[in-house]
GROMACS .gro file of C-alpha atoms in nm:
model
  158
    1LEU     CA    1   0.000   0.000   0.000
    2HIS     CA    2   0.106   0.357  -0.067
    3HIS     CA    3  -0.033   0.562   0.221
    4SER     CA    4  -0.112   0.931   0.208
    5ALA     CA    5  -0.355   1.166   0.379
    6PHE     CA    6  -0.668   1.258   0.181
    7TRP     CA    7  -1.031   1.361   0.213
    8LEU     CA    8  -1.282   1.080   0.164
    9ALA     CA    9  -1.509   1.318  -0.027
   10GLU     CA   10  -1.245   1.326  -0.305
   11ILE     CA   11  -1.275   0.957  -0.383
   12PHE     CA   12  -1.654   0.960  -0.341
   13ALA     CA   13  -1.684   1.234  -0.605
   14GLU     CA   14  -1.434   1.064  -0.836
   15VAL     CA   15  -1.620   0.732  -0.830
   16ARG     CA   16  -1.961   0.899  -0.860
   17ASP     CA   17  -1.845   1.093  -1.166
   18MET     CA   18  -1.694   0.779  -1.320
   19LEU     CA   19  -2.019   0.582  -1.267
   20PHE     CA   20  -2.255   0.863  -1.370
   21PRO     CA   21  -2.299   0.751  -1.735
   22PHE     CA   22  -2.364   0.387  -1.634
   23ALA     CA   23  -2.608   0.486  -1.358
   24THR     CA   24  -2.787   0.739  -1.579
   25SER     CA   25  -2.834   0.479  -1.853
   26LYS     CA   26  -3.038   0.276  -1.602
   27GLY     CA   27  -3.212   0.578  -1.449
   28ILE     CA   28  -3.034   0.514  -1.120
   29LYS     CA   29  -2.972   0.799  -0.879
   30ILE     CA   30  -2.654   0.793  -0.667
   31GLU     CA   31  -2.687   0.963  -0.329
   32LEU     CA   32  -2.375   1.044  -0.126
   33GLU     CA   33  -2.402   1.112   0.244
   34ILE     CA   34  -2.073   1.205   0.408
   35GLU     CA   35  -2.052   1.332   0.765
   36ASN     CA   36  -1.933   1.694   0.749
   37SER     CA   37  -1.692   1.649   1.037
   38LEU     CA   38  -1.492   1.362   0.889
   39PRO     CA   39  -1.118   1.418   0.924
   40ARG     CA   40  -0.869   1.337   0.652
   41ILE     CA   41  -0.789   0.970   0.645
   42TYR     CA   42  -0.453   0.805   0.601
   43GLY     CA   43  -0.452   0.514   0.359
   44ASP     CA   44  -0.386   0.407   0.003
   45LYS     CA   45  -0.608   0.646  -0.190
   46GLU     CA   46  -0.586   0.448  -0.516
   47ARG     CA   47  -0.675   0.115  -0.351
   48LEU     CA   48  -0.959   0.266  -0.147
   49THR     CA   49  -1.092   0.426  -0.467
   50GLN     CA   50  -1.083   0.076  -0.619
   51VAL     CA   51  -1.283  -0.062  -0.321
   52LEU     CA   52  -1.546   0.210  -0.343
   53SER     CA   53  -1.563   0.179  -0.722
   54ASN     CA   54  -1.619  -0.195  -0.701
   55LEU     CA   55  -1.894  -0.168  -0.441
   56MET     CA   56  -2.072   0.118  -0.618
   57THR     CA   57  -2.042  -0.048  -0.960
   58ASN     CA   58  -2.194  -0.367  -0.819
   59ALA     CA   59  -2.476  -0.169  -0.659
   60VAL     CA   60  -2.561  -0.002  -0.991
   61LYS     CA   61  -2.516  -0.326  -1.187
   62PHE     CA   62  -2.751  -0.525  -0.963
   63SER     CA   63  -3.013  -0.249  -0.927
   64ASN     CA   64  -3.329  -0.236  -1.131
   65GLU     CA   65  -3.405   0.067  -1.346
   66ASN     CA   66  -3.503   0.391  -1.170
   67GLU     CA   67  -3.380   0.290  -0.827
   68CYS     CA   68  -3.133   0.457  -0.591
   69VAL     CA   69  -2.785   0.368  -0.469
   70ARG     CA   70  -2.693   0.524  -0.134
   71VAL     CA   71  -2.334   0.569  -0.020
   72LYS     CA   72  -2.270   0.677   0.339
   73ALA     CA   73  -1.956   0.757   0.535
   74SER     CA   74  -1.936   0.821   0.906
   75GLN     CA   75  -1.683   0.811   1.187
   76SER     CA   76  -1.705   0.586   1.491
   77ASN     CA   77  -1.417   0.629   1.735
   78ASN     CA   78  -1.098   0.592   1.529
   79PHE     CA   79  -1.268   0.419   1.236
   80ILE     CA   80  -1.434   0.536   0.916
   81ASN     CA   81  -1.744   0.334   0.825
   82ILE     CA   82  -1.862   0.328   0.464
   83THR     CA   83  -2.175   0.159   0.334
   84VAL     CA   84  -2.310   0.117  -0.018
   85SER     CA   85  -2.678   0.023  -0.034
   86ASP     CA   86  -2.901  -0.064  -0.326
   87GLU     CA   87  -3.264  -0.163  -0.375
   88GLY     CA   88  -3.175  -0.427  -0.632
   89ILE     CA   89  -3.210  -0.801  -0.679
   90GLY     CA   90  -3.050  -0.901  -0.348
   91ILE     CA   91  -2.863  -1.220  -0.265
   92ALA     CA   92  -3.015  -1.545  -0.139
   93ALA     CA   93  -2.897  -1.657   0.205
   94THR     CA   94  -2.770  -1.982   0.049
   95ASP     CA   95  -2.526  -1.778  -0.163
   96HIS     CA   96  -2.387  -1.551   0.112
   97ASP     CA   97  -2.083  -1.773   0.178
   98LYS     CA   98  -1.968  -1.742  -0.188
   99LEU     CA   99  -1.938  -1.365  -0.193
  100PHE     CA  100  -1.580  -1.289  -0.092
  101LYS     CA  101  -1.417  -1.596  -0.248
  102PRO     CA  102  -1.194  -1.542  -0.555
  103PHE     CA  103  -1.348  -1.639  -0.891
  104SER     CA  104  -1.678  -1.721  -0.723
  105GLN     CA  105  -1.996  -1.588  -0.873
  106ILE     CA  106  -2.351  -1.653  -0.771
  107ASP     CA  107  -2.485  -1.708  -1.123
  108SER     CA  108  -2.222  -1.921  -1.293
  109SER     CA  109  -2.438  -2.025  -1.587
  110SER     CA  110  -2.302  -1.962  -1.936
  111SER     CA  111  -2.591  -1.727  -2.011
  112ARG     CA  112  -2.569  -1.523  -1.697
  113LYS     CA  113  -2.706  -1.172  -1.707
  114TYR     CA  114  -2.436  -0.997  -1.501
  115GLN     CA  115  -2.078  -1.001  -1.628
  116GLY     CA  116  -1.769  -1.002  -1.411
  117THR     CA  117  -1.459  -1.196  -1.315
  118GLY     CA  118  -1.564  -1.296  -0.965
  119LEU     CA  119  -1.260  -1.114  -0.822
  120GLY     CA  120  -1.410  -0.779  -0.719
  121LEU     CA  121  -1.532  -0.864  -0.370
  122ALA     CA  122  -1.227  -1.080  -0.297
  123LEU     CA  123  -1.008  -0.777  -0.379
  124VAL     CA  124  -1.233  -0.549  -0.172
  125LYS     CA  125  -1.186  -0.775   0.130
  126GLU     CA  126  -0.808  -0.803   0.080
  127ILE     CA  127  -0.756  -0.426   0.041
  128VAL     CA  128  -0.973  -0.345   0.344
  129GLN     CA  129  -0.790  -0.604   0.555
  130LEU     CA  130  -0.452  -0.464   0.446
  131HIS     CA  131  -0.575  -0.131   0.588
  132GLY     CA  132  -0.653  -0.304   0.921
  133GLY     CA  133  -1.028  -0.301   0.852
  134THR     CA  134  -1.323  -0.533   0.811
  135VAL     CA  135  -1.600  -0.587   0.552
  136TRP     CA  136  -1.961  -0.694   0.597
  137PHE     CA  137  -2.288  -0.715   0.409
  138GLU     CA  138  -2.660  -0.762   0.453
  139SER     CA  139  -2.883  -0.880   0.170
  140GLU     CA  140  -3.223  -1.024   0.103
  141VAL     CA  141  -3.360  -1.145  -0.231
  142GLY     CA  142  -3.579  -0.879  -0.390
  143LYS     CA  143  -3.496  -0.618  -0.126
  144GLY     CA  144  -3.142  -0.519  -0.215
  145SER     CA  145  -2.804  -0.531  -0.047
  146THR     CA  146  -2.582  -0.321   0.175
  147PHE     CA  147  -2.206  -0.374   0.163
  148GLY     CA  148  -1.991  -0.195   0.414
  149PHE     CA  149  -1.641  -0.165   0.544
  150SER     CA  150  -1.456   0.001   0.830
  151ILE     CA  151  -1.097   0.114   0.824
  152PRO     CA  152  -0.892   0.287   1.091
  153LEU     CA  153  -0.839   0.660   1.034
  154SER     CA  154  -0.466   0.600   1.062
  155GLY     CA  155  -0.462   0.344   0.780
  156ARG     CA  156  -0.391   0.055   1.016
  157ASN     CA  157  -0.535  -0.082   1.336
  158GLU     CA  158  -0.349   0.058   1.636
   0.00000   0.00000   0.00000
């Protein structure tokens, strides 16, 4: 990792702007909610941008037309908590254990609707753990998903 100090709002805006054409094509609104009092964080800006990009891209990809993706950031003690929520297709409980495994995808049929390598969430987990953080998710079929992660403000767990 290449640590530096930066404002979380910078990477939120960068990823939102990058995803805007894709989201707009599906009529999806992206809402960002960042606590005003968040301090600068110390971490690998490029890798954390990759994490946020992956989670937000998935949220847009698995959302139905004209829905909303909500991204929130808040501080709890010495940690930054970030969640990405969608109102999309959701994930069956029987598939939850597959999510963070490399090359694992829920719909592995040759005609699957959603493209990807099956590496995104595995990389998300690895990058967050390298920062001393944790990942989690909640999902229910037909009701959407929330993926979140926490990382220490200092870039590592002290």
